[in-house]
PDB file of C-alpha atoms in Angstrom:
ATOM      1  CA  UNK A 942      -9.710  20.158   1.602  1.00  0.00           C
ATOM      2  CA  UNK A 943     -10.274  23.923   1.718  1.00  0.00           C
ATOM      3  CA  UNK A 944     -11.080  23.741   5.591  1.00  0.00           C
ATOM      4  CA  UNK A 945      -6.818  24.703   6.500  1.00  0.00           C
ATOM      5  CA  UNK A 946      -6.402  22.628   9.361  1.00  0.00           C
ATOM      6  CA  UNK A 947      -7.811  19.269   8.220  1.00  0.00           C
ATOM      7  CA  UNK A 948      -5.591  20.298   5.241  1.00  0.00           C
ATOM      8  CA  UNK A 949      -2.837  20.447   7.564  1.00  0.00           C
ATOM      9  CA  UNK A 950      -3.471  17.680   9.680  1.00  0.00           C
ATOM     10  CA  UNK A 951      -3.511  15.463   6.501  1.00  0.00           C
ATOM     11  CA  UNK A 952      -0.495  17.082   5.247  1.00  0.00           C
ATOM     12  CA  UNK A 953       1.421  16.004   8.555  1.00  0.00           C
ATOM     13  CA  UNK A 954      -0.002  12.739   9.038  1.00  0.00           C
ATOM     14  CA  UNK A 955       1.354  12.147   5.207  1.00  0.00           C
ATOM     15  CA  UNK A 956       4.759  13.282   5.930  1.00  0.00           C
ATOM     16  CA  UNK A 957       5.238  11.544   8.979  1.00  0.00           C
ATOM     17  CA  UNK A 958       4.190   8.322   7.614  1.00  0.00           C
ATOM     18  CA  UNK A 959       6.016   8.570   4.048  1.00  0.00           C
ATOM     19  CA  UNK A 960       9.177   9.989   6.021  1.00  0.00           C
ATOM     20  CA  UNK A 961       9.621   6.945   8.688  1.00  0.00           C
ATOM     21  CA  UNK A 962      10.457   2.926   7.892  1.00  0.00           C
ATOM     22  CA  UNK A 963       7.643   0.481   7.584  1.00  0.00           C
ATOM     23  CA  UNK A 964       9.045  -1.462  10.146  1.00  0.00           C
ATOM     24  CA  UNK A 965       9.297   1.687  12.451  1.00  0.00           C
ATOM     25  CA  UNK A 966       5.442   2.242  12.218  1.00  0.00           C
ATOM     26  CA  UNK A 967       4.858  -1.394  13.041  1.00  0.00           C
ATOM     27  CA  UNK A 968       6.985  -1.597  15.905  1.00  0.00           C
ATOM     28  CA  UNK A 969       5.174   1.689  16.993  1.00  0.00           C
ATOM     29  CA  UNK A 970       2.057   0.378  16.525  1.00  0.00           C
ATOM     30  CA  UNK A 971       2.218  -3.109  18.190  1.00  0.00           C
ATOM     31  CA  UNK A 972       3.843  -1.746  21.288  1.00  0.00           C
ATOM     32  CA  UNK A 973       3.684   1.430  21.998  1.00  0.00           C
ATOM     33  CA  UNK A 974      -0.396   1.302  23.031  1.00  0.00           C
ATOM     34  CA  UNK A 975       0.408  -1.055  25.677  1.00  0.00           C
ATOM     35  CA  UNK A 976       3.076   0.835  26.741  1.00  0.00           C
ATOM     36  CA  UNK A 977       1.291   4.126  26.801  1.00  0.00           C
ATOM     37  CA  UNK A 978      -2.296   1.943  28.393  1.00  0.00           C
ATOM     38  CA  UNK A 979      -1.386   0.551  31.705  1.00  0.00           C
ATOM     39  CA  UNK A 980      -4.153  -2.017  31.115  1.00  0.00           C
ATOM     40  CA  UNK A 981      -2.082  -3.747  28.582  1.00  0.00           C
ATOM     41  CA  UNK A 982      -2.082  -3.837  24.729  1.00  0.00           C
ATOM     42  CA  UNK A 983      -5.009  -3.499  22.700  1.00  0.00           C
ATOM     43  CA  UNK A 984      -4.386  -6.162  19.966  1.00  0.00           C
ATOM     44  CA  UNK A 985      -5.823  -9.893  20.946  1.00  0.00           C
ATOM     45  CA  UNK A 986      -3.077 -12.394  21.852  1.00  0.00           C
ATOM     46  CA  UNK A 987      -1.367 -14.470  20.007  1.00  0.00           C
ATOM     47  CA  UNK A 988      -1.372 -14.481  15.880  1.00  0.00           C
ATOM     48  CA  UNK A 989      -4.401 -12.803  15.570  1.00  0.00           C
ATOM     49  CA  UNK A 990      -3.111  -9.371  17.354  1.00  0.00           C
ATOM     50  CA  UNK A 991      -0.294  -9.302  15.576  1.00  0.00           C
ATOM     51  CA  UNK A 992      -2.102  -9.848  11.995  1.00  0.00           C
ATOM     52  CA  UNK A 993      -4.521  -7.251  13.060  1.00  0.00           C
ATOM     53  CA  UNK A 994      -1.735  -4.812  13.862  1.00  0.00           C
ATOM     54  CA  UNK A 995       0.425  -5.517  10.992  1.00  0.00           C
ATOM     55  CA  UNK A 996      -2.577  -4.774   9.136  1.00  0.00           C
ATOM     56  CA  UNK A 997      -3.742  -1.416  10.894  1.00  0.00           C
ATOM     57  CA  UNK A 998       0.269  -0.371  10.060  1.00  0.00           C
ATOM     58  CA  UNK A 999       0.535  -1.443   6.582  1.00  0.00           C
ATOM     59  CA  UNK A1000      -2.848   0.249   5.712  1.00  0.00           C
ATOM     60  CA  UNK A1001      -2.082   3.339   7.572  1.00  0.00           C
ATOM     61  CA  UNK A1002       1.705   3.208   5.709  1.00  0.00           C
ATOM     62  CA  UNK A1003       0.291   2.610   1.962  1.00  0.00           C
ATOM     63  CA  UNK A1004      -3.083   4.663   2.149  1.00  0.00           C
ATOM     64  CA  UNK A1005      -0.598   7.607   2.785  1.00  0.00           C
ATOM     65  CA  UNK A1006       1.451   6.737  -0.310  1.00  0.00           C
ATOM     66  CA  UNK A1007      -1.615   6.080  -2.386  1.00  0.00           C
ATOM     67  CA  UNK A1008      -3.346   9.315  -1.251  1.00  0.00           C
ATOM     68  CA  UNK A1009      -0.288  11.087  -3.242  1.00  0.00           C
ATOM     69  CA  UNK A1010      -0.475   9.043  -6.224  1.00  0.00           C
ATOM     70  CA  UNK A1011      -4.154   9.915  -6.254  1.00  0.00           C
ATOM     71  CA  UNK A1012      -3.494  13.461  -5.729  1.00  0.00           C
ATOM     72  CA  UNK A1013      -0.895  13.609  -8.667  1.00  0.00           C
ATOM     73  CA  UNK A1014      -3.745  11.953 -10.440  1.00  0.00           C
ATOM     74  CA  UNK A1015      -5.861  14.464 -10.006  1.00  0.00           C
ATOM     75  CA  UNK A1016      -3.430  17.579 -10.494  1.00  0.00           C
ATOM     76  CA  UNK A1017      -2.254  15.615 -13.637  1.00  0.00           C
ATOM     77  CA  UNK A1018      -5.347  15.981 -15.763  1.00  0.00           C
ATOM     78  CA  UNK A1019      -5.418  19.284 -17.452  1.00  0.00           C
ATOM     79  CA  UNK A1020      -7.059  22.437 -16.484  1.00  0.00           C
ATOM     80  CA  UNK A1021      -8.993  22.532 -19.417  1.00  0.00           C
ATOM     81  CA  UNK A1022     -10.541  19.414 -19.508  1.00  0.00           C
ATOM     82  CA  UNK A1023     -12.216  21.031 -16.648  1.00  0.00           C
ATOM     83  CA  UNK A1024     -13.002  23.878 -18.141  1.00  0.00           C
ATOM     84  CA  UNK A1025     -14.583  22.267 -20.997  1.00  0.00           C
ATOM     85  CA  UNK A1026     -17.120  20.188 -18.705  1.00  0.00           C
ATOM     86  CA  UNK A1027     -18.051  23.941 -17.535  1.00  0.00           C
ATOM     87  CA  UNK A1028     -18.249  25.441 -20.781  1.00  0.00           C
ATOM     88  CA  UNK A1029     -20.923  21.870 -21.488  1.00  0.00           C
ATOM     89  CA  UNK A1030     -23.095  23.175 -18.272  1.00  0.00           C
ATOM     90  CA  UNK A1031     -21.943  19.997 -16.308  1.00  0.00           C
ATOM     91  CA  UNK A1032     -21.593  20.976 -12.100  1.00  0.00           C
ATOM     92  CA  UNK A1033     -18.577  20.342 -10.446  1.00  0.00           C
ATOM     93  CA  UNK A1034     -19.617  16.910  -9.283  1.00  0.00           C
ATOM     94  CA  UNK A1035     -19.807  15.530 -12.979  1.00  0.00           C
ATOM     95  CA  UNK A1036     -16.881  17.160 -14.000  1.00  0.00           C
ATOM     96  CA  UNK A1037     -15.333  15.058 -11.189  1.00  0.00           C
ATOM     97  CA  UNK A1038     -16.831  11.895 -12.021  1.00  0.00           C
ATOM     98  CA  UNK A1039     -16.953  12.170 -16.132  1.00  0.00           C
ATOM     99  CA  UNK A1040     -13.872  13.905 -16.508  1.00  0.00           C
ATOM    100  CA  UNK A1041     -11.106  14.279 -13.924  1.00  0.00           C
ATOM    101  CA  UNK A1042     -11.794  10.888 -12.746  1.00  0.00           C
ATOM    102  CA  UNK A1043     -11.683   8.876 -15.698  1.00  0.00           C
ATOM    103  CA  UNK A1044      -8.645  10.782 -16.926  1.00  0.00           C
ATOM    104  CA  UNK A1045      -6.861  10.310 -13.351  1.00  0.00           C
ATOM    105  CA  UNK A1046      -7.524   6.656 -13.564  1.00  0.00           C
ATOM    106  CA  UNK A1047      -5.345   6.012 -16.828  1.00  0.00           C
ATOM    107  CA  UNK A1048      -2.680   7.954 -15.009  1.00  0.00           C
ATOM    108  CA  UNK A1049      -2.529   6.225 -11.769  1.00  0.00           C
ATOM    109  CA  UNK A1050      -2.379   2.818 -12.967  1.00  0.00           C
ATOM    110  CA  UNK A1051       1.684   2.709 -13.644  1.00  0.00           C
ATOM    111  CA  UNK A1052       2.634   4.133 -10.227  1.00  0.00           C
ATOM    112  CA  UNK A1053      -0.299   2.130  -8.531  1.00  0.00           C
ATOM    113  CA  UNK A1054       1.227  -1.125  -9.823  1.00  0.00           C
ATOM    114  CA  UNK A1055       4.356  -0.106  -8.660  1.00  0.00           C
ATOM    115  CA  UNK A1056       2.980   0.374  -4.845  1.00  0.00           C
ATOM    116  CA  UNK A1057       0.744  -2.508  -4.548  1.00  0.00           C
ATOM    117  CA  UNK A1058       4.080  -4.670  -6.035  1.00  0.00           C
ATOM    118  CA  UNK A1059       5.937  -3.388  -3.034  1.00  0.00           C
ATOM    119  CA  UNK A1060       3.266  -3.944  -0.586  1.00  0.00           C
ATOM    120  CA  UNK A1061       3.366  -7.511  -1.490  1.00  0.00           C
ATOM    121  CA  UNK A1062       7.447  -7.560  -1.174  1.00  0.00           C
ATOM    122  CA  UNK A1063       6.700  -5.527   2.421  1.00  0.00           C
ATOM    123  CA  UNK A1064       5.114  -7.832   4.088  1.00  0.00           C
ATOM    124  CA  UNK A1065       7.734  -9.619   4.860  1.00  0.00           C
ATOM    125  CA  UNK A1066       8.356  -7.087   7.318  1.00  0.00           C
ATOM    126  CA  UNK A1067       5.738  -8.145   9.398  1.00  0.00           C
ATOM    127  CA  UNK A1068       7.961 -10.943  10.728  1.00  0.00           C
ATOM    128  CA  UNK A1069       9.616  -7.630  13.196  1.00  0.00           C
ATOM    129  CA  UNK A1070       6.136  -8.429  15.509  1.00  0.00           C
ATOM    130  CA  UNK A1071       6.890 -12.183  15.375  1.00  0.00           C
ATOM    131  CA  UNK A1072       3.679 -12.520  12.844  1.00  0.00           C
ATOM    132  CA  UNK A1073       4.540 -15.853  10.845  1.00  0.00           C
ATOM    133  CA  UNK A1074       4.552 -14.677   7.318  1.00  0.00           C
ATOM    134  CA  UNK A1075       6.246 -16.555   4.281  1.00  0.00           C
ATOM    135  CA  UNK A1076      10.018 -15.642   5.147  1.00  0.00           C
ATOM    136  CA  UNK A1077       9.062 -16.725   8.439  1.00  0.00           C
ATOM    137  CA  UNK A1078       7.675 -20.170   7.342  1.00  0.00           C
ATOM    138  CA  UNK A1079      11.193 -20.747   4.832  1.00  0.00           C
ATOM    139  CA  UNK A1080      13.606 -19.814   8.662  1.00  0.00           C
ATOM    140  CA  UNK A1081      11.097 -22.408  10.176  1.00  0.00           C
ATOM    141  CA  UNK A1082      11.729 -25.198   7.183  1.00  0.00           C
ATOM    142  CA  UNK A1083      15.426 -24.516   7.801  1.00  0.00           C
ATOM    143  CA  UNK A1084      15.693 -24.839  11.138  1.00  0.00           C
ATOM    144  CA  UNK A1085      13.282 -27.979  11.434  1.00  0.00           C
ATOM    145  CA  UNK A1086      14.232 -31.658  11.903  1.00  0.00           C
ATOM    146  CA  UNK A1087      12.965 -32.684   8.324  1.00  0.00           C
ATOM    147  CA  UNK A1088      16.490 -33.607   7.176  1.00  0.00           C
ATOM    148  CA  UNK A1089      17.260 -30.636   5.458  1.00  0.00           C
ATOM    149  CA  UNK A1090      18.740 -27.983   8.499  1.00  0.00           C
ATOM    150  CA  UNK A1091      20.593 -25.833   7.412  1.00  0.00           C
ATOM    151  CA  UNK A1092      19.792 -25.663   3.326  1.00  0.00           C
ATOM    152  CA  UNK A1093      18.918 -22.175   1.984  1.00  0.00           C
ATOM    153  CA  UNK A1094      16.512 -23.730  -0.237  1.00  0.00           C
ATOM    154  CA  UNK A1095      13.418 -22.612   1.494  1.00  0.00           C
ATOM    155  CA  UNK A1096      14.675 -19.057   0.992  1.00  0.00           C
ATOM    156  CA  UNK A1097      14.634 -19.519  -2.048  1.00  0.00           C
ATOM    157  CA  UNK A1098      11.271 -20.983  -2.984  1.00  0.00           C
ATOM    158  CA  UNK A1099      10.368 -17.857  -0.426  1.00  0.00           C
ATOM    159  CA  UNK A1100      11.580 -16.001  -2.987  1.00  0.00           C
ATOM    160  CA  UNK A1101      10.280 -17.714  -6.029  1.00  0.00           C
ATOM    161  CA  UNK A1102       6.983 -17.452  -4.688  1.00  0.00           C
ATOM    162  CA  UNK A1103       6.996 -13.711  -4.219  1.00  0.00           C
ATOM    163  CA  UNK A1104       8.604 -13.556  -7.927  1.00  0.00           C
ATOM    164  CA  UNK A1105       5.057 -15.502  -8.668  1.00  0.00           C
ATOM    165  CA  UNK A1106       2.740 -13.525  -6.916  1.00  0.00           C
ATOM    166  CA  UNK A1107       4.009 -10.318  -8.615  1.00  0.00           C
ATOM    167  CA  UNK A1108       4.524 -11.564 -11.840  1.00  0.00           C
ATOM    168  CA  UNK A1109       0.867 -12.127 -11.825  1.00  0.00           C
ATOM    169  CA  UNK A1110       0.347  -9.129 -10.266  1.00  0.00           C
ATOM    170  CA  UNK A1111       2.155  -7.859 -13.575  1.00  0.00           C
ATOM    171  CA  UNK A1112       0.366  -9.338 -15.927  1.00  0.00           C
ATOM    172  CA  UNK A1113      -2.790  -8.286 -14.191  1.00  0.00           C
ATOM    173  CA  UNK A1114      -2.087  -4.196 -14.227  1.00  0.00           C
ATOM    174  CA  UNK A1115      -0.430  -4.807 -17.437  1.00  0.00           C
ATOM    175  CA  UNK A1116      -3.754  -5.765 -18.520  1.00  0.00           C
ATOM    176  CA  UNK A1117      -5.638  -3.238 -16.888  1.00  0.00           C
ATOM    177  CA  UNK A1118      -3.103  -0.363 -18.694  1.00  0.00           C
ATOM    178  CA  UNK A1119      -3.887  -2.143 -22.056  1.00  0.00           C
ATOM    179  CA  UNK A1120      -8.153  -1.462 -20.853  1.00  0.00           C
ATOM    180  CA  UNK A1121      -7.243   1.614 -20.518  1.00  0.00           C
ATOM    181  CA  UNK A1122      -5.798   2.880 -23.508  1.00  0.00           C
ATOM    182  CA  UNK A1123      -9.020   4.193 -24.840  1.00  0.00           C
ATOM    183  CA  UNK A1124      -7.907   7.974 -23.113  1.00  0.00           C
ATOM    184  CA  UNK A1125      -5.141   8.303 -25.579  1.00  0.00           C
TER     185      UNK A1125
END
């Protein structure tokens, strides 16, 4: 932004976020509004309030993260590329859209993949707010009366199924990279 204090404000909002633990910023966010409104916290009871929180938090966390990936994007496509959609009479807009963009897109796939992978892994850190997420359901197998108390095995198939999920995940942006070789 060229208006300095939005510019700022963004700039400190990013830092904050990327500088302090996931698990920080959900703690913050599930409890600290009830503790700062005397009428009590803001999220709905039960499961819901905490999935809507743990949501808020890990949106808040990763839109900060992908706003610099999209940045570097953007900063990453050479000068004159630009300058050739001006020298073509194109406006500013369509020099955006047709050029920068396209050319941004290719470059932000890699490091994309990467944060959307660990997004997936980080939401097992929802389980700090007491939401029942997949780790959560493995403890629950463990320490239930199905015969099995005290086996690690549900960890493990935790595990395997977060190997799962982002091997697909893989293949999918592996994909997408090979779609996108065509700005080589």
């Amino acid at each position: 932004s060229r208006f300095m204090p939005l510019r700022w404000l963004t700039k400190t909002v990013v830092w904050i976020i990327r500088g302090t633990p996931l698990m920080l910023q959900l703690l913050i966010l599930f409890f600290v509004p009830g503790i700062v409104l005397d009428s009590g916290s803001p999220w709905p009871s039960g499961e819901s309030g905490r999935f809507l929180a743990s949501a808020i938090a890990f949106i808040i966390n990763y839109a900060c993260y992908f706003s610099e990936i999209y940045r570097g994007g953007i900063q990453g496509v050479p000068r004159g590329q630009q300058e050739a959609g001006e020298v073509l009479g194109m406006t500013k807009s369509q020099i955006f859209l047709h050029v920068t963009l396209l050319q941004m897109v290719k470059r932000i796939v890699p490091p994309m993949s990467n944060e959307i992978i660990t997004l997936v892994k980080d939401t097992s850190l929802a389980r700090i707010i007491s939401l029942q997420e997949i780790i959560w359901a493995g403890y629950a197998f463990i320490k239930s009366s199905h015969g099995y108390s005290g086996l690690v095995w549900p960890l493990f198939f935790t595990g395997v199924y977060y190997l799962a999920f982002n091997g697909v995940l893989t293949l999918l942006f592996g994909w997408v990279e090979k779609k996108l070789d065509f700005f080589q």
